[in-house]
mmCIF file of C-alpha atoms and ligand atoms in Angstrom:
data_model
loop_
_atom_site.group_PDB
_atom_site.id
_atom_site.type_symbol
_atom_site.label_atom_id
_atom_site.label_comp_id
_atom_site.label_asym_id
_atom_site.label_seq_id
_atom_site.Cartn_x
_atom_site.Cartn_y
_atom_site.Cartn_z
ATOM 1 C CA MET A 4 13.116 279.850 113.244
ATOM 2 C CA GLU A 5 14.981 277.412 110.570
ATOM 3 C CA VAL A 6 18.127 276.809 110.790
ATOM 4 C CA THR A 7 19.426 276.065 107.416
ATOM 5 C CA ASP A 8 22.321 274.898 106.177
ATOM 6 C CA LYS A 9 23.286 277.848 104.056
ATOM 7 C CA LYS A 10 24.091 279.593 107.155
ATOM 8 C CA ILE A 11 26.226 277.382 109.227
ATOM 9 C CA ILE A 12 29.771 276.752 108.978
ATOM 10 C CA ASP A 13 30.723 273.020 109.913
ATOM 11 C CA GLY A 14 33.188 272.579 111.432
ATOM 12 C CA LYS A 15 32.892 269.188 112.109
ATOM 13 C CA ARG A 16 32.852 268.406 108.303
ATOM 14 C CA ILE A 17 35.724 270.971 107.769
ATOM 15 C CA SER A 18 37.886 269.438 110.554
ATOM 16 C CA GLU A 19 37.310 265.610 109.258
ATOM 17 C CA GLU A 20 38.315 266.840 105.306
ATOM 18 C CA ILE A 21 41.776 268.018 106.739
ATOM 19 C CA LEU A 22 42.216 265.029 109.298
ATOM 20 C CA GLU A 23 41.180 263.047 105.485
ATOM 21 C CA GLU A 24 43.737 265.337 103.985
ATOM 22 C CA VAL A 25 46.368 264.570 106.364
ATOM 23 C CA LYS A 26 46.012 261.007 106.576
ATOM 24 C CA ARG A 27 46.537 260.877 102.388
ATOM 25 C CA GLU A 28 49.960 262.742 102.835
ATOM 26 C CA VAL A 29 50.593 260.558 105.924
ATOM 27 C CA LYS A 30 50.156 257.384 103.394
ATOM 28 C CA GLU A 31 51.965 258.841 100.334
ATOM 29 C CA LYS A 32 54.736 259.878 101.852
ATOM 30 C CA GLY A 33 55.208 256.553 103.958
ATOM 31 C CA ILE A 34 55.886 258.673 107.280
ATOM 32 C CA LYS A 35 55.016 258.066 110.469
ATOM 33 C CA PRO A 36 54.716 261.888 112.276
ATOM 34 C CA GLY A 37 55.380 261.010 116.454
ATOM 35 C CA ILE A 38 54.013 264.009 119.008
ATOM 36 C CA ALA A 39 54.131 263.449 123.045
ATOM 37 C CA LEU A 40 51.225 264.295 124.814
ATOM 38 C CA ILE A 41 51.864 265.366 128.562
ATOM 39 C CA LEU A 42 49.757 265.885 130.893
ATOM 40 C CA VAL A 43 49.407 267.018 134.521
ATOM 41 C CA GLY A 44 46.953 266.943 137.181
ATOM 42 C CA ASN A 45 43.447 265.324 137.082
ATOM 43 C CA ASP A 46 41.879 268.053 135.423
ATOM 44 C CA PRO A 47 38.682 266.251 133.454
ATOM 45 C CA ALA A 48 38.208 268.120 130.447
ATOM 46 C CA SER A 49 41.762 268.432 129.759
ATOM 47 C CA GLU A 50 42.159 264.339 130.289
ATOM 48 C CA ILE A 51 39.530 263.844 127.936
ATOM 49 C CA TYR A 52 40.984 266.767 125.423
ATOM 50 C CA VAL A 53 44.097 264.292 126.060
ATOM 51 C CA ARG A 54 42.880 260.828 125.299
ATOM 52 C CA ASN A 55 40.719 262.636 121.686
ATOM 53 C CA LYS A 56 44.261 263.717 120.885
ATOM 54 C CA GLY A 57 45.968 260.031 121.413
ATOM 55 C CA LYS A 58 42.739 258.828 119.760
ATOM 56 C CA THR A 59 43.587 260.899 116.406
ATOM 57 C CA CYS A 60 46.499 260.030 116.190
ATOM 58 C CA GLU A 61 46.074 256.264 116.145
ATOM 59 C CA ALA A 62 43.442 256.950 113.721
ATOM 60 C CA LEU A 63 45.866 258.470 111.747
ATOM 61 C CA GLY A 64 48.485 256.680 111.530
ATOM 62 C CA PHE A 65 50.616 258.693 114.055
ATOM 63 C CA HIS A 66 52.904 257.778 116.767
ATOM 64 C CA SER A 67 51.747 259.018 119.306
ATOM 65 C CA VAL A 68 52.558 258.381 123.601
ATOM 66 C CA ILE A 69 50.628 259.973 126.424
ATOM 67 C CA GLU A 70 52.937 261.240 129.251
ATOM 68 C CA LYS A 71 50.672 261.796 132.489
ATOM 69 C CA ARG A 72 52.237 262.821 135.827
ATOM 70 C CA GLU A 73 50.248 263.421 139.167
ATOM 71 C CA ASP A 74 49.090 266.713 140.678
ATOM 72 C CA ASN A 75 52.427 266.482 142.948
ATOM 73 C CA CYS A 76 54.678 266.276 139.697
ATOM 74 C CA SER A 77 57.792 268.807 140.144
ATOM 75 C CA GLU A 78 58.559 271.662 137.837
ATOM 76 C CA GLU A 79 62.076 269.806 137.320
ATOM 77 C CA GLU A 80 60.524 266.078 136.838
ATOM 78 C CA LEU A 81 58.176 267.829 133.641
ATOM 79 C CA LEU A 82 61.263 270.263 132.147
ATOM 80 C CA ALA A 83 63.801 266.775 132.111
ATOM 81 C CA LEU A 84 60.410 265.049 130.329
ATOM 82 C CA ILE A 85 59.657 267.692 127.396
ATOM 83 C CA GLU A 86 64.470 267.576 126.743
ATOM 84 C CA LYS A 87 63.764 263.887 126.420
ATOM 85 C CA TYR A 88 60.966 264.505 124.033
ATOM 86 C CA ASN A 89 63.221 267.346 122.351
ATOM 87 C CA ASN A 90 65.926 264.684 121.815
ATOM 88 C CA ASP A 91 63.600 262.251 120.196
ATOM 89 C CA LYS A 92 63.538 261.508 116.598
ATOM 90 C CA LYS A 93 60.513 259.791 116.344
ATOM 91 C CA ILE A 94 58.657 262.464 117.972
ATOM 92 C CA HIS A 95 58.086 265.639 115.940
ATOM 93 C CA GLY A 96 55.564 267.683 118.091
ATOM 94 C CA ILE A 97 55.127 268.136 121.958
ATOM 95 C CA LEU A 98 52.510 269.600 123.374
ATOM 96 C CA VAL A 99 51.662 270.057 127.240
ATOM 97 C CA GLN A 100 48.028 270.342 128.116
ATOM 98 C CA LEU A 101 47.266 273.661 129.800
ATOM 99 C CA PRO A 102 46.402 274.726 132.090
ATOM 100 C CA LEU A 103 49.525 273.182 134.374
ATOM 101 C CA PRO A 104 48.808 273.080 138.462
ATOM 102 C CA LYS A 105 49.539 276.400 140.293
ATOM 103 C CA HIS A 106 53.377 275.490 141.265
ATOM 104 C CA ILE A 107 54.624 274.731 138.194
ATOM 105 C CA ASN A 108 55.646 278.267 135.888
ATOM 106 C CA GLU A 109 54.059 277.600 132.443
ATOM 107 C CA MET A 110 56.005 279.976 130.447
ATOM 108 C CA LYS A 111 59.090 278.238 131.505
ATOM 109 C CA VAL A 112 57.700 274.795 130.422
ATOM 110 C CA ILE A 113 56.260 276.138 127.003
ATOM 111 C CA GLU A 114 59.873 277.923 126.507
ATOM 112 C CA ALA A 115 61.355 274.391 127.139
ATOM 113 C CA VAL A 116 59.718 272.966 124.501
ATOM 114 C CA ASN A 117 62.242 273.220 121.359
ATOM 115 C CA TYR A 118 60.387 275.637 118.987
ATOM 116 C CA LYS A 119 61.436 272.978 116.178
ATOM 117 C CA LYS A 120 58.734 270.708 117.684
ATOM 118 C CA ASP A 121 56.037 273.352 119.556
ATOM 119 C CA VAL A 122 52.725 272.459 117.770
ATOM 120 C CA ASP A 123 50.890 274.350 119.648
ATOM 121 C CA GLY A 124 52.453 277.503 118.594
ATOM 122 C CA PHE A 125 52.991 278.754 121.947
ATOM 123 C CA HIS A 126 56.628 279.198 122.236
ATOM 124 C CA PRO A 127 58.139 283.192 122.119
ATOM 125 C CA ILE A 128 59.723 282.605 119.237
ATOM 126 C CA ASN A 129 56.501 280.752 117.124
ATOM 127 C CA ALA A 130 54.127 283.677 118.554
ATOM 128 C CA GLY A 131 56.772 286.361 117.355
ATOM 129 C CA LYS A 132 57.401 284.795 114.229
ATOM 130 C CA LEU A 133 53.404 284.936 113.733
ATOM 131 C CA MET A 134 52.893 288.820 114.868
ATOM 132 C CA ILE A 135 55.687 289.745 112.368
ATOM 133 C CA GLY A 136 54.270 287.126 109.622
ATOM 134 C CA GLU A 137 56.950 285.201 109.555
ATOM 135 C CA LYS A 138 56.487 280.780 108.747
ATOM 136 C CA CYS A 139 55.766 279.228 111.745
ATOM 137 C CA PHE A 140 53.914 276.870 113.798
ATOM 138 C CA VAL A 141 50.370 278.868 114.425
ATOM 139 C CA PRO A 142 48.352 277.907 117.645
ATOM 140 C CA CYS A 143 45.542 275.083 116.847
ATOM 141 C CA THR A 144 42.516 276.870 116.946
ATOM 142 C CA PRO A 145 43.227 280.054 115.508
ATOM 143 C CA ALA A 146 45.174 278.344 112.298
ATOM 144 C CA GLY A 147 41.396 276.352 112.668
ATOM 145 C CA ILE A 148 39.817 279.561 112.653
ATOM 146 C CA MET A 149 41.406 280.945 109.614
ATOM 147 C CA GLU A 150 40.926 277.945 107.361
ATOM 148 C CA LEU A 151 37.141 277.793 108.245
ATOM 149 C CA ILE A 152 37.519 281.207 107.178
ATOM 150 C CA LYS A 153 39.225 279.966 103.960
ATOM 151 C CA ARG A 154 37.200 277.406 103.341
ATOM 152 C CA TYR A 155 33.869 279.135 103.365
ATOM 153 C CA ASN A 156 35.337 282.453 101.145
ATOM 154 C CA ILE A 157 34.306 284.489 103.776
ATOM 155 C CA GLU A 158 35.914 287.741 103.025
ATOM 156 C CA THR A 159 38.289 289.796 105.257
ATOM 157 C CA ALA A 160 39.917 292.523 103.070
ATOM 158 C CA GLY A 161 39.328 295.552 104.594
ATOM 159 C CA LYS A 162 36.198 294.196 106.996
ATOM 160 C CA ASN A 163 36.342 295.085 110.313
ATOM 161 C CA VAL A 164 37.200 292.139 112.531
ATOM 162 C CA VAL A 165 36.008 292.280 116.257
ATOM 163 C CA VAL A 166 38.224 289.468 118.393
ATOM 164 C CA ILE A 167 36.284 289.936 121.936
ATOM 165 C CA GLY A 168 39.204 287.768 124.165
ATOM 166 C CA ARG A 169 43.242 288.884 124.486
ATOM 167 C CA SER A 170 44.550 285.403 125.464
ATOM 168 C CA ASN A 171 47.745 284.080 123.863
ATOM 169 C CA ILE A 172 46.078 280.584 122.576
ATOM 170 C CA VAL A 173 43.452 282.488 120.748
ATOM 171 C CA GLY A 174 42.103 286.041 120.514
ATOM 172 C CA LYS A 175 45.593 287.674 120.539
ATOM 173 C CA PRO A 176 47.139 285.094 117.768
ATOM 174 C CA ILE A 177 43.804 285.318 115.332
ATOM 175 C CA GLY A 178 44.062 289.036 115.368
ATOM 176 C CA ASN A 179 47.409 288.742 114.751
ATOM 177 C CA LEU A 180 46.622 286.812 111.796
ATOM 178 C CA LEU A 181 43.669 288.318 110.158
ATOM 179 C CA LEU A 182 45.702 291.988 110.576
ATOM 180 C CA GLN A 183 48.472 290.166 107.960
ATOM 181 C CA LYS A 184 49.272 291.764 104.904
ATOM 182 C CA ASP A 185 48.039 288.676 102.910
ATOM 183 C CA LYS A 186 44.997 288.158 100.555
ATOM 184 C CA ASN A 187 43.555 285.802 103.403
ATOM 185 C CA ALA A 188 43.463 288.600 105.732
ATOM 186 C CA ASN A 189 44.177 292.204 105.291
ATOM 187 C CA SER A 190 41.247 293.479 108.208
ATOM 188 C CA THR A 191 40.896 296.451 110.157
ATOM 189 C CA VAL A 192 41.334 294.699 113.738
ATOM 190 C CA THR A 193 39.480 295.471 116.830
ATOM 191 C CA PHE A 194 39.998 293.349 120.246
ATOM 192 C CA CYS A 195 37.790 293.795 123.079
ATOM 193 C CA HIS A 196 38.491 292.557 126.332
ATOM 194 C CA SER A 197 37.285 293.394 129.918
ATOM 195 C CA TYR A 198 38.743 296.409 129.993
ATOM 196 C CA THR A 199 36.790 297.583 127.090
ATOM 197 C CA LYS A 200 34.061 300.287 126.781
ATOM 198 C CA ASP A 201 30.834 299.289 125.265
ATOM 199 C CA ILE A 202 31.759 296.260 123.290
ATOM 200 C CA ALA A 203 28.266 296.544 121.681
ATOM 201 C CA SER A 204 29.453 299.980 120.405
ATOM 202 C CA HIS A 205 32.147 297.769 118.529
ATOM 203 C CA THR A 206 30.818 294.253 117.902
ATOM 204 C CA ARG A 207 27.715 296.292 116.295
ATOM 205 C CA ASN A 208 30.287 297.484 113.759
ATOM 206 C CA ALA A 209 32.172 294.252 113.074
ATOM 207 C CA ASP A 210 31.749 292.284 109.417
ATOM 208 C CA ILE A 211 33.590 289.656 111.592
ATOM 209 C CA ILE A 212 33.086 288.485 115.285
ATOM 210 C CA ILE A 213 35.276 286.380 116.914
ATOM 211 C CA ALA A 214 34.082 285.265 120.592
ATOM 212 C CA ALA A 215 36.221 284.201 122.792
ATOM 213 C CA ILE A 216 36.221 285.314 126.214
ATOM 214 C CA GLY A 217 34.819 282.069 127.767
ATOM 215 C CA LYS A 218 31.248 283.603 129.162
ATOM 216 C CA ALA A 219 27.860 281.406 128.048
ATOM 217 C CA LEU A 220 25.699 284.059 125.315
ATOM 218 C CA PHE A 221 27.362 286.678 125.924
ATOM 219 C CA LEU A 222 26.868 287.785 122.030
ATOM 220 C CA LYS A 223 22.948 288.657 122.132
ATOM 221 C CA ALA A 224 21.356 289.746 118.740
ATOM 222 C CA ASP A 225 21.162 293.629 119.373
ATOM 223 C CA MET A 226 24.874 293.652 119.711
ATOM 224 C CA ILE A 227 25.596 292.481 116.461
ATOM 225 C CA LYS A 228 24.811 294.116 112.981
ATOM 226 C CA GLU A 229 23.163 292.694 110.300
ATOM 227 C CA GLY A 230 24.991 290.473 107.633
ATOM 228 C CA CYS A 231 27.830 289.532 109.952
ATOM 229 C CA ALA A 232 30.208 286.335 110.074
ATOM 230 C CA ILE A 233 30.477 284.797 113.434
ATOM 231 C CA ILE A 234 33.037 282.866 114.946
ATOM 232 C CA ASP A 235 32.048 281.181 118.809
ATOM 233 C CA VAL A 236 35.195 279.630 119.984
ATOM 234 C CA GLY A 237 33.087 279.778 123.623
ATOM 235 C CA ILE A 238 32.488 275.739 125.343
ATOM 236 C CA ASN A 239 30.701 276.858 128.063
ATOM 237 C CA LYS A 240 28.324 274.416 130.476
ATOM 238 C CA ILE A 241 24.878 275.856 131.449
ATOM 239 C CA GLU A 242 21.803 274.566 133.399
ATOM 240 C CA ASP A 243 19.376 272.229 131.298
ATOM 241 C CA LEU A 244 17.551 270.497 133.311
ATOM 242 C CA THR A 245 15.858 268.929 129.901
ATOM 243 C CA LYS A 246 18.704 266.789 129.760
ATOM 244 C CA LYS A 247 19.956 263.671 131.516
ATOM 245 C CA SER A 248 23.206 264.939 132.674
ATOM 246 C CA GLY A 249 21.176 268.651 133.627
ATOM 247 C CA GLN A 250 23.459 270.920 131.882
ATOM 248 C CA ARG A 251 24.742 271.668 128.155
ATOM 249 C CA THR A 252 27.652 272.712 126.076
ATOM 250 C CA VAL A 253 27.009 276.296 124.767
ATOM 251 C CA GLY A 254 29.046 279.225 122.829
ATOM 252 C CA ASP A 255 29.894 282.598 123.713
ATOM 253 C CA VAL A 256 27.071 283.482 121.480
ATOM 254 C CA ASP A 257 23.271 283.138 121.701
ATOM 255 C CA PHE A 258 23.045 281.283 118.684
ATOM 256 C CA VAL A 259 19.468 281.453 118.843
ATOM 257 C CA ASN A 260 18.620 284.910 118.726
ATOM 258 C CA CYS A 261 21.593 285.985 116.625
ATOM 259 C CA TYR A 262 21.129 283.728 113.614
ATOM 260 C CA PRO A 263 18.378 285.151 112.193
ATOM 261 C CA LYS A 264 20.552 288.335 111.797
ATOM 262 C CA VAL A 265 24.009 286.657 110.718
ATOM 263 C CA SER A 266 25.269 285.958 107.719
ATOM 264 C CA MET A 267 27.631 282.506 108.843
ATOM 265 C CA ILE A 268 27.972 281.505 112.270
ATOM 266 C CA THR A 269 29.595 278.404 113.981
ATOM 267 C CA PRO A 270 27.808 276.502 116.035
ATOM 268 C CA VAL A 271 28.908 275.077 119.381
ATOM 269 C CA PRO A 272 29.750 271.856 119.450
ATOM 270 C CA LYS A 273 30.770 271.344 116.061
ATOM 271 C CA GLY A 274 32.142 274.691 114.763
ATOM 272 C CA VAL A 275 35.270 275.241 115.779
ATOM 273 C CA GLY A 276 35.939 272.837 118.382
ATOM 274 C CA PRO A 277 36.929 270.061 116.111
ATOM 275 C CA MET A 278 39.328 272.051 113.976
ATOM 276 C CA THR A 279 41.800 272.361 117.422
ATOM 277 C CA ILE A 280 42.575 269.083 116.815
ATOM 278 C CA ALA A 281 42.801 268.697 112.810
ATOM 279 C CA MET A 282 44.933 271.421 113.214
ATOM 280 C CA LEU A 283 46.944 269.724 115.770
ATOM 281 C CA MET A 284 47.352 266.817 113.846
ATOM 282 C CA LYS A 285 48.480 269.314 110.202
ATOM 283 C CA ASN A 286 51.037 271.168 112.668
ATOM 284 C CA THR A 287 53.143 267.365 113.810
ATOM 285 C CA LEU A 288 52.443 266.639 110.183
ATOM 286 C CA ASP A 289 54.253 269.979 108.906
ATOM 287 C CA SER A 290 56.869 269.359 111.959
ATOM 288 C CA ALA A 291 57.613 265.958 110.545
ATOM 289 C CA THR A 292 57.780 266.623 106.714
ATOM 290 C CA LYS A 293 60.248 270.058 108.003
ATOM 291 C CA LYS A 294 57.139 272.036 106.302
ATOM 292 C CA VAL A 295 57.898 274.745 108.618
ATOM 293 C CA TYR A 296 61.222 274.377 110.306
ATOM 294 C CA ASN A 297 64.588 272.578 108.491
HETATM 295 N N1 GUN B 303 44.490 274.421 126.817
HETATM 296 C C1 GUN B 303 43.225 274.859 125.823
HETATM 297 N N2 GUN B 303 43.435 274.698 125.074
HETATM 298 C C2 GUN B 303 44.706 274.216 124.939
HETATM 299 C C3 GUN B 303 45.506 273.826 123.664
HETATM 300 O O1 GUN B 303 44.977 274.266 122.281
HETATM 301 N N3 GUN B 303 46.381 273.218 123.817
HETATM 302 C C4 GUN B 303 46.981 272.715 125.162
HETATM 303 N N4 GUN B 303 47.928 272.512 125.258
HETATM 304 N N5 GUN B 303 46.545 273.338 126.323
HETATM 305 C C5 GUN B 303 45.446 273.779 126.112
#
């Protein structure tokens, strides 16, 4: 099988385009968007994510602070830290990396962030505004998926979209974005999840599939329709003894076998992943320029 660029949705290239656009606007406006990146505990993946976000800030001329706390950081201490940045005029975005240690109430933390600095789009005010189609901070991964769909001119109006996964971070927001009465949306949206009977009966009818369940290679070729577009949000490690590390990263989609049937597909890596950081930078810029909230 030949994998040609024609069918590949190149998230890496689009994310670089967006970062260039952000960098240009920062320069033109002579501003310094600021973000506080808060990390609690020692989750290795979270540490890498936060470090990469910090590096991207540096490359773009943003002001960034990384606040790292040990696993035993109390909820009160974390809430106080958030309050400090809520009141810091140099900070336009506050990101608390998830997941948090079990003794901390995640929702309480999310609600402590001033929604006008909630560049993750996790605050209930932003989540609510998203659902009713008001201007708001959109969570970065769904915002990145919408950018890919727009920039690749993937038709969404009247199309059957199946979202597999119902997380607050990806599944619910991307489904609601594609449901909106908007020229870049207007889809008929179906949500599938762990209680759905016969997921394949839904995905076989889909023009666009958003796979966001966190199960390696879940979506197989016999579950999809000829000509559909697939957005793969999964980042899963599987054993691969041909690699020095003994493992490799794959998505929620069996890319190799689905590829011949699809019209478009995002690869993993270099698909949705790089878009998430790009949209975080965009959200932080939009906060600094008061594009979303005054
Ligand atoms: N953990 C996994 N994805 C995300 C994200 O987009 N933002 C934050 N804050 N934590 C995450």
